[in-house]
Short mmCIF file of C-alpha atoms in Angstrom, two decimals:
data_model
loop_
_atom_site.label_atom_id
_atom_site.label_comp_id
_atom_site.label_asym_id
_atom_site.label_seq_id
_atom_site.Cartn_x
_atom_site.Cartn_y
_atom_site.Cartn_z
CA MET A 11 102.65 104.24 167.36
CA PHE A 12 100.28 102.25 165.16
CA PRO A 13 101.35 99.77 164.10
CA PHE A 14 104.93 98.82 165.00
CA SER A 15 107.00 95.63 165.03
CA HIS A 16 110.07 94.28 166.75
CA ARG A 17 112.10 91.10 167.02
CA THR A 18 112.04 88.70 169.91
CA PRO A 19 113.67 85.29 170.36
CA ASN A 20 111.70 82.06 170.75
CA VAL A 21 112.69 78.44 171.33
CA VAL A 22 113.78 77.92 167.73
CA GLY A 23 115.73 81.11 167.24
CA MET A 24 114.53 84.54 166.19
CA THR A 25 110.85 84.93 165.35
CA GLU A 26 109.71 88.34 164.21
CA ILE A 27 106.69 89.64 166.10
CA TYR A 28 104.50 92.36 164.68
CA GLU A 29 102.49 94.28 167.26
CA THR A 30 99.94 97.06 167.10
CA GLN A 31 99.35 99.53 169.94
CA PRO A 32 101.57 97.63 172.42
CA GLU A 33 101.37 100.50 174.88
CA ARG A 34 97.56 100.17 175.03
CA THR A 35 97.44 97.54 177.75
CA ASP A 36 93.90 98.68 178.49
CA LEU A 37 92.80 97.06 175.21
CA PRO A 38 92.09 93.33 174.82
CA LEU A 39 94.79 91.24 173.18
CA VAL A 40 94.43 89.42 169.85
CA VAL A 41 97.14 86.87 169.02
CA MET A 42 97.93 85.03 165.81
CA PRO A 43 100.49 82.43 166.95
CA ALA A 44 101.22 81.02 163.48
CA VAL A 45 100.82 82.35 159.97
CA PHE A 46 101.60 81.54 156.35
CA ASP A 47 104.09 83.99 154.83
CA SER A 48 101.63 84.95 152.09
CA MET A 49 99.07 86.12 154.65
CA ILE A 50 101.34 88.50 156.55
CA GLY A 51 101.25 91.47 154.18
CA PRO A 52 97.49 91.43 153.52
CA LEU A 53 96.75 90.99 157.24
CA LYS A 54 98.96 93.91 158.27
CA ALA A 55 97.13 96.07 155.74
CA GLN A 56 93.82 95.32 157.49
CA LEU A 57 94.92 95.84 161.10
CA PRO A 58 94.35 99.63 161.23
CA ALA A 59 90.63 98.77 161.38
CA LEU A 60 91.25 97.58 164.97
CA LYS A 61 92.78 100.84 166.17
CA ASP A 62 91.42 101.64 169.65
CA VAL A 63 89.57 98.31 169.57
CA ALA A 64 92.25 95.72 170.28
CA ARG A 65 96.01 95.34 170.25
CA VAL A 66 97.29 92.61 167.95
CA ARG A 67 100.34 90.40 168.27
CA LEU A 68 101.33 88.51 165.11
CA TYR A 69 104.06 85.84 165.22
CA GLN A 70 105.51 85.83 161.73
CA ASP A 71 106.28 82.15 161.33
CA PHE A 72 104.32 78.91 161.16
CA THR A 73 104.21 76.23 163.82
CA GLU A 74 101.95 73.39 164.90
CA ASP A 75 103.77 72.88 168.18
CA GLU A 76 100.94 72.88 170.72
CA ASP A 77 103.04 74.03 173.66
CA LEU A 78 104.40 76.94 171.63
CA ILE A 79 100.93 77.92 170.39
CA ALA A 80 99.60 77.86 173.97
CA GLU A 81 102.58 79.89 175.20
CA ARG A 82 102.22 82.50 172.46
CA THR A 83 98.47 82.83 172.99
CA ALA A 84 98.67 83.36 176.76
CA GLY A 85 96.66 86.39 177.79
CA ALA A 86 94.72 86.67 174.54
CA THR A 87 90.97 87.13 174.35
CA VAL A 88 90.89 86.35 170.63
CA MET A 89 93.07 83.92 168.70
CA ILE A 90 93.46 84.04 164.95
CA ASN A 91 94.00 80.49 163.73
CA GLY A 92 96.21 80.76 160.68
CA GLY A 93 96.22 77.08 159.76
CA PRO A 94 97.31 74.80 162.63
CA HIS A 95 94.97 71.96 163.55
CA LEU A 96 93.82 72.51 167.12
CA SER A 97 93.59 69.29 169.10
CA ASP A 98 90.90 68.94 171.74
CA ASP A 99 93.58 69.21 174.42
CA LEU A 100 94.95 72.43 172.96
CA LEU A 101 91.46 73.90 172.59
CA ARG A 102 90.82 73.22 176.28
CA ARG A 103 94.15 74.81 177.21
CA LEU A 104 93.46 77.91 175.16
CA SER A 105 89.96 78.38 176.56
CA GLY A 106 90.73 77.66 180.19
CA GLY A 107 88.99 74.30 180.02
CA VAL A 108 85.56 75.34 181.24
CA ARG A 109 82.64 77.33 179.90
CA GLY A 110 83.11 80.99 180.58
CA GLY A 111 86.74 80.38 181.72
CA GLU A 112 88.74 82.91 183.69
CA GLY A 113 89.55 86.37 182.40
CA GLY A 114 92.33 86.49 179.83
CA LYS A 115 91.43 83.14 178.31
CA VAL A 116 90.60 82.78 174.63
CA ARG A 117 86.89 83.43 174.14
CA CYS A 118 86.87 83.70 170.35
CA ILE A 119 88.83 81.95 167.59
CA VAL A 120 88.81 83.43 164.11
CA PHE A 121 89.73 80.81 161.52
CA SER A 122 91.55 81.83 158.35
CA GLY A 123 89.32 79.94 155.95
CA THR A 124 85.91 78.38 155.44
CA GLY A 125 86.32 74.70 156.34
CA VAL A 126 86.93 75.22 160.05
CA ALA A 127 85.39 71.84 160.94
CA SER A 128 88.53 70.17 159.59
CA TYR A 129 90.71 72.08 162.07
CA ILE A 130 88.67 72.58 165.24
CA ASN A 131 86.24 70.36 167.15
CA LEU A 132 83.18 72.57 166.86
CA ALA A 133 81.13 70.56 169.35
CA LEU A 134 83.84 70.96 171.96
CA ALA A 135 84.15 74.68 171.22
CA ARG A 136 80.41 75.00 171.84
CA GLU A 137 80.77 73.08 175.10
CA LEU A 138 83.60 75.35 176.20
CA GLY A 139 81.72 78.50 175.23
CA VAL A 140 84.26 79.64 172.64
CA ARG A 141 82.99 81.59 169.65
CA ILE A 142 84.29 80.26 166.32
CA CYS A 143 84.24 82.45 163.22
CA ASN A 144 85.35 81.70 159.69
CA ALA A 145 85.50 83.44 156.31
CA VAL A 146 83.09 82.85 153.44
CA HIS A 147 83.32 83.12 149.65
CA TYR A 148 86.76 84.75 149.85
CA GLY A 149 88.24 82.03 147.63
CA ASP A 150 85.43 81.41 145.15
CA ASN A 151 87.45 82.63 142.17
CA ALA A 152 90.74 81.24 143.44
CA VAL A 153 89.47 77.68 143.96
CA ALA A 154 87.43 77.73 140.75
CA GLU A 155 90.51 78.80 138.78
CA HIS A 156 92.59 76.09 140.45
CA THR A 157 89.91 73.56 139.53
CA PHE A 158 90.47 74.44 135.90
CA ALA A 159 94.23 74.42 136.31
CA LEU A 160 93.89 70.81 137.46
CA LEU A 161 91.40 69.96 134.74
CA LEU A 162 93.60 71.43 132.02
CA GLU A 163 96.58 69.51 133.36
CA LEU A 164 94.56 66.31 133.04
CA VAL A 165 93.44 66.98 129.48
CA ARG A 166 96.56 68.68 128.06
CA ARG A 167 99.36 67.55 130.45
CA VAL A 168 101.24 70.82 130.15
CA GLY A 169 103.51 70.11 133.11
CA GLU A 170 104.55 66.74 131.70
CA LEU A 171 105.11 68.22 128.25
CA ASP A 172 107.20 71.04 129.66
CA HIS A 173 109.36 68.60 131.62
CA GLY A 174 109.80 66.36 128.59
CA ILE A 175 110.88 69.06 126.20
CA LYS A 176 113.34 70.53 128.72
CA GLU A 177 114.84 67.07 129.05
CA GLY A 178 115.46 67.00 125.30
CA GLY A 179 112.35 65.11 124.22
CA TRP A 180 109.59 65.86 121.78
CA ALA A 181 106.01 64.68 122.33
CA GLY A 182 104.64 61.99 120.07
CA PRO A 183 101.06 60.88 119.33
CA HIS A 184 100.72 59.42 122.82
CA MET A 185 100.54 62.98 124.14
CA ASP A 186 97.37 63.92 122.27
CA GLY A 187 95.01 65.95 124.46
CA LEU A 188 91.29 65.95 125.16
CA GLN A 189 88.97 68.77 124.15
CA LEU A 190 86.72 70.26 126.84
CA ALA A 191 84.24 71.89 124.47
CA GLY A 192 81.21 69.65 124.05
CA ARG A 193 81.93 67.53 127.12
CA ARG A 194 79.64 67.46 130.17
CA LEU A 195 80.82 68.74 133.53
CA GLY A 196 78.92 67.42 136.55
CA ILE A 197 79.21 69.64 139.63
CA ILE A 198 78.59 68.27 143.12
CA GLY A 199 77.95 71.36 145.23
CA LEU A 200 76.66 74.46 143.44
CA GLY A 201 77.68 77.04 146.04
CA GLY A 202 79.85 80.05 145.42
CA ILE A 203 82.79 78.02 144.07
CA GLY A 204 80.67 75.54 142.16
CA SER A 205 78.72 78.35 140.50
CA THR A 206 81.96 80.04 139.46
CA VAL A 207 83.26 76.76 138.06
CA ALA A 208 80.02 76.40 136.09
CA ARG A 209 80.42 79.83 134.49
CA ILE A 210 84.04 79.14 133.55
CA ALA A 211 83.07 75.77 132.09
CA ARG A 212 80.42 77.35 129.90
CA ALA A 213 83.06 79.75 128.56
CA PHE A 214 85.03 76.66 127.49
CA GLY A 215 81.97 75.41 125.63
CA MET A 216 81.16 72.65 128.11
CA ASP A 217 77.69 71.38 128.92
CA VAL A 218 77.16 71.85 132.67
CA ALA A 219 74.96 69.94 135.07
CA ALA A 220 74.80 70.06 138.88
CA TRP A 221 73.28 68.02 141.66
CA ARG A 222 70.04 69.47 143.01
CA THR A 223 69.98 68.66 146.71
CA GLY A 224 67.07 70.83 147.79
CA HIS A 225 69.38 73.24 149.61
CA THR A 226 70.48 75.15 146.52
CA PRO A 227 68.24 78.04 145.41
CA ALA A 228 66.58 77.29 142.07
CA GLU A 229 67.73 80.59 140.60
CA ARG A 230 71.37 79.59 141.10
CA PHE A 231 71.02 76.88 138.45
CA ALA A 232 69.64 79.40 135.97
CA GLU A 233 72.29 82.02 136.84
CA SER A 234 75.16 79.57 136.40
CA GLY A 235 73.69 77.82 133.37
CA ALA A 236 73.75 74.41 135.07
CA THR A 237 71.11 71.77 134.37
CA PRO A 238 69.72 70.47 137.70
CA ILE A 239 69.95 66.71 138.26
CA ASP A 240 68.11 65.27 141.27
CA ASP A 241 69.88 61.91 141.44
CA LEU A 242 73.60 61.97 142.30
CA ASP A 243 74.27 58.63 140.62
CA GLU A 244 72.64 59.91 137.44
CA LEU A 245 74.77 63.05 137.51
CA ILE A 246 77.98 61.06 137.98
CA ALA A 247 77.13 58.45 135.34
CA GLY A 248 76.24 61.07 132.75
CA SER A 249 79.28 63.31 133.16
CA ASP A 250 82.62 63.35 131.37
CA VAL A 251 84.11 65.43 134.20
CA VAL A 252 82.98 65.32 137.85
CA SER A 253 84.07 68.15 140.15
CA VAL A 254 83.36 68.25 143.90
CA HIS A 255 82.60 71.57 145.62
CA LEU A 256 80.68 70.59 148.75
CA PRO A 257 81.43 72.28 152.08
CA LEU A 258 82.32 69.99 154.97
CA ILE A 259 79.41 69.99 157.43
CA ASP A 260 79.26 67.40 160.20
CA GLY A 261 76.02 65.48 160.10
CA ALA A 262 75.28 66.67 156.58
CA THR A 263 78.10 66.34 154.04
CA ARG A 264 80.81 64.34 155.84
CA GLY A 265 81.08 61.04 153.94
CA LEU A 266 78.15 62.02 151.74
CA ILE A 267 79.71 60.69 148.52
CA THR A 268 79.90 56.93 148.90
CA ALA A 269 81.65 54.06 147.18
CA ASP A 270 78.31 53.18 145.55
CA ASN A 271 78.12 56.70 144.09
CA LEU A 272 81.68 56.50 142.75
CA ALA A 273 80.94 53.13 141.18
CA HIS A 274 78.85 55.09 138.65
CA LEU A 275 81.94 56.82 137.25
CA LYS A 276 82.34 55.46 133.75
CA PRO A 277 85.91 54.59 132.65
CA GLY A 278 87.76 57.68 131.49
CA THR A 279 85.71 60.15 133.54
CA LEU A 280 87.89 62.93 134.91
CA PHE A 281 87.43 63.40 138.66
CA ILE A 282 88.46 66.55 140.56
CA ASN A 283 88.19 67.42 144.24
CA THR A 284 89.18 70.89 145.46
CA ALA A 285 86.63 70.90 148.30
CA ARG A 286 87.35 68.63 151.28
CA ALA A 287 88.45 65.01 151.20
CA GLU A 288 86.11 64.22 154.09
CA VAL A 289 82.97 64.76 152.00
CA ILE A 290 83.84 61.39 150.43
CA ALA A 291 83.40 58.26 152.53
CA PRO A 292 86.73 57.04 153.96
CA GLY A 293 88.60 54.84 151.49
CA ALA A 294 85.97 55.12 148.77
CA LEU A 295 87.91 57.35 146.37
CA LEU A 296 91.18 55.47 146.80
CA ALA A 297 89.46 52.18 146.03
CA ARG A 298 87.89 53.62 142.88
CA LEU A 299 91.11 55.23 141.66
CA GLU A 300 93.10 52.06 142.25
CA GLN A 301 91.08 50.43 139.49
CA GLY A 302 93.19 52.55 137.16
CA ASP A 303 90.53 53.82 134.76
CA ILE A 304 89.72 57.22 136.28
CA PRO A 305 92.12 60.15 135.68
CA ALA A 306 91.87 62.35 138.77
CA ALA A 307 93.22 65.60 140.17
CA LEU A 308 93.14 66.28 143.91
CA ASP A 309 94.01 69.27 146.07
CA VAL A 310 92.62 67.91 149.37
CA TYR A 311 93.31 64.77 151.37
CA ASP A 312 92.15 62.85 154.42
CA HIS A 313 95.52 63.51 156.04
CA GLU A 314 97.42 66.74 155.39
CA PRO A 315 100.29 67.01 154.69
CA LEU A 316 99.89 63.92 152.55
CA PRO A 317 102.05 61.17 154.11
CA ALA A 318 105.04 60.08 152.05
CA ASP A 319 103.74 56.51 151.95
CA ASP A 320 100.16 57.40 151.03
CA PRO A 321 98.97 55.07 148.25
CA LEU A 322 97.59 58.02 146.28
CA ARG A 323 101.20 58.95 145.45
CA ARG A 324 101.67 55.65 143.62
CA ILE A 325 98.62 55.73 141.34
CA PRO A 326 99.58 56.62 137.75
CA GLY A 327 97.60 59.18 135.80
CA ILE A 328 96.50 61.41 138.66
CA VAL A 329 97.57 64.97 139.51
CA LEU A 330 98.15 66.03 143.12
CA THR A 331 98.59 69.53 144.54
CA PRO A 332 99.14 70.39 148.24
CA HIS A 333 95.85 72.12 149.20
CA VAL A 334 96.77 75.39 147.53
CA GLY A 335 93.63 76.07 145.53
CA TRP A 336 92.60 78.94 147.81
CA ARG A 337 95.99 80.63 147.89
CA THR A 338 95.95 83.66 145.58
CA ASP A 339 96.62 87.35 146.20
CA GLY A 340 92.96 88.23 145.78
CA ALA A 341 91.83 85.50 148.15
CA PHE A 342 94.30 86.60 150.84
CA ARG A 343 93.05 90.19 150.61
CA GLU A 344 89.42 89.22 151.08
CA LEU A 345 90.22 86.56 153.67
CA THR A 346 92.14 88.94 155.93
CA ARG A 347 89.50 91.63 155.52
CA GLN A 348 86.86 89.23 156.82
CA MET A 349 89.10 87.99 159.64
CA VAL A 350 89.64 91.50 160.97
CA ALA A 351 85.95 92.33 160.50
CA CYS A 352 85.03 89.26 162.59
CA ILE A 353 87.30 90.47 165.39
CA GLY A 354 85.79 93.93 165.28
CA ALA A 355 82.28 92.47 165.36
CA TYR A 356 83.14 90.32 168.37
CA PHE A 357 84.32 93.26 170.43
CA ALA A 358 81.34 95.34 169.29
CA GLY A 359 78.93 92.63 170.47
CA ASP A 360 77.85 91.80 166.93
CA ASP A 361 77.80 88.57 164.94
CA LEU A 362 79.74 88.06 161.72
CA ASN A 363 80.53 84.69 160.14
CA VAL A 364 79.79 82.97 163.45
CA VAL A 365 80.00 79.18 163.11
CA VAL A 366 79.80 78.47 166.86
CA SER A 367 78.32 80.96 169.31
CA GLU A 368 79.88 81.41 172.71
CA CYS A 369 76.41 81.52 174.31
#
């Protein structure tokens, strides 16, 4: 039968397990020990592509319990990481602890996203000889749209207005909004998401500029209608809205935006980050926002979930969402397609979206 599912108990009760080709014990095992509910349906739809390639075991709940993850992944050649942060200790346990570990140990981890460096120690994976794959550009539209959801909340405060009117109020002059048309958007990171944001901004009538780092193809500025600016401080100082879309790359973008850069934000500039918190130097954004003159909207944080006592929660005038910018139906479809394709490529001896090679 392909595929089929059944129920099996675990330490916290009944966890539903979905398995494909369970009778094919001659095939290598792929395990996803934890998953977001929204990913289950799209992933199941992609699994027929692995028929006669690998059997798949999907645990249909989410956990970050390291012992449980290790237990569930026992015997797997490939692990699909559906969101848990893998500590160095857990990565060693999953891989067998040494390069080329014993048979049946995890030799490949497929991450359900792009920013895998935030979840797995890539240097250690390389040392252990574990291939790491990710997904690319699956969420360009999703994150770009969420960027504008945040921006529109800052300028029109729809959520606050909705709450007020349902509580019996009626907005007064203090609830006047800001108009986006004619304002300048400064984009830090003109990749797939940043380029999509630029095109949406132009549809709103905004003037768009982007930081030219030397790594972005010149034609991308022309295609997205963004004016290239060589100096980051100049881009920040000259923008009415600053939006961050840099990938997190150790040794390249981690901590790239500094407190000195953020000091060039003029009062009233709207600041948005839907990329990774770690591309900003530790403490730099908090210090700038605590001055109280920069409306901001954030979807990413240094520590996730955001601790209850995090000072960001106490700053008035900012909008916070729980790292959900990438979570749309379209993004899940493309994400799971790439995940399954990476698994197929691994077993075929090919490379696809390889961040760390096992060799």
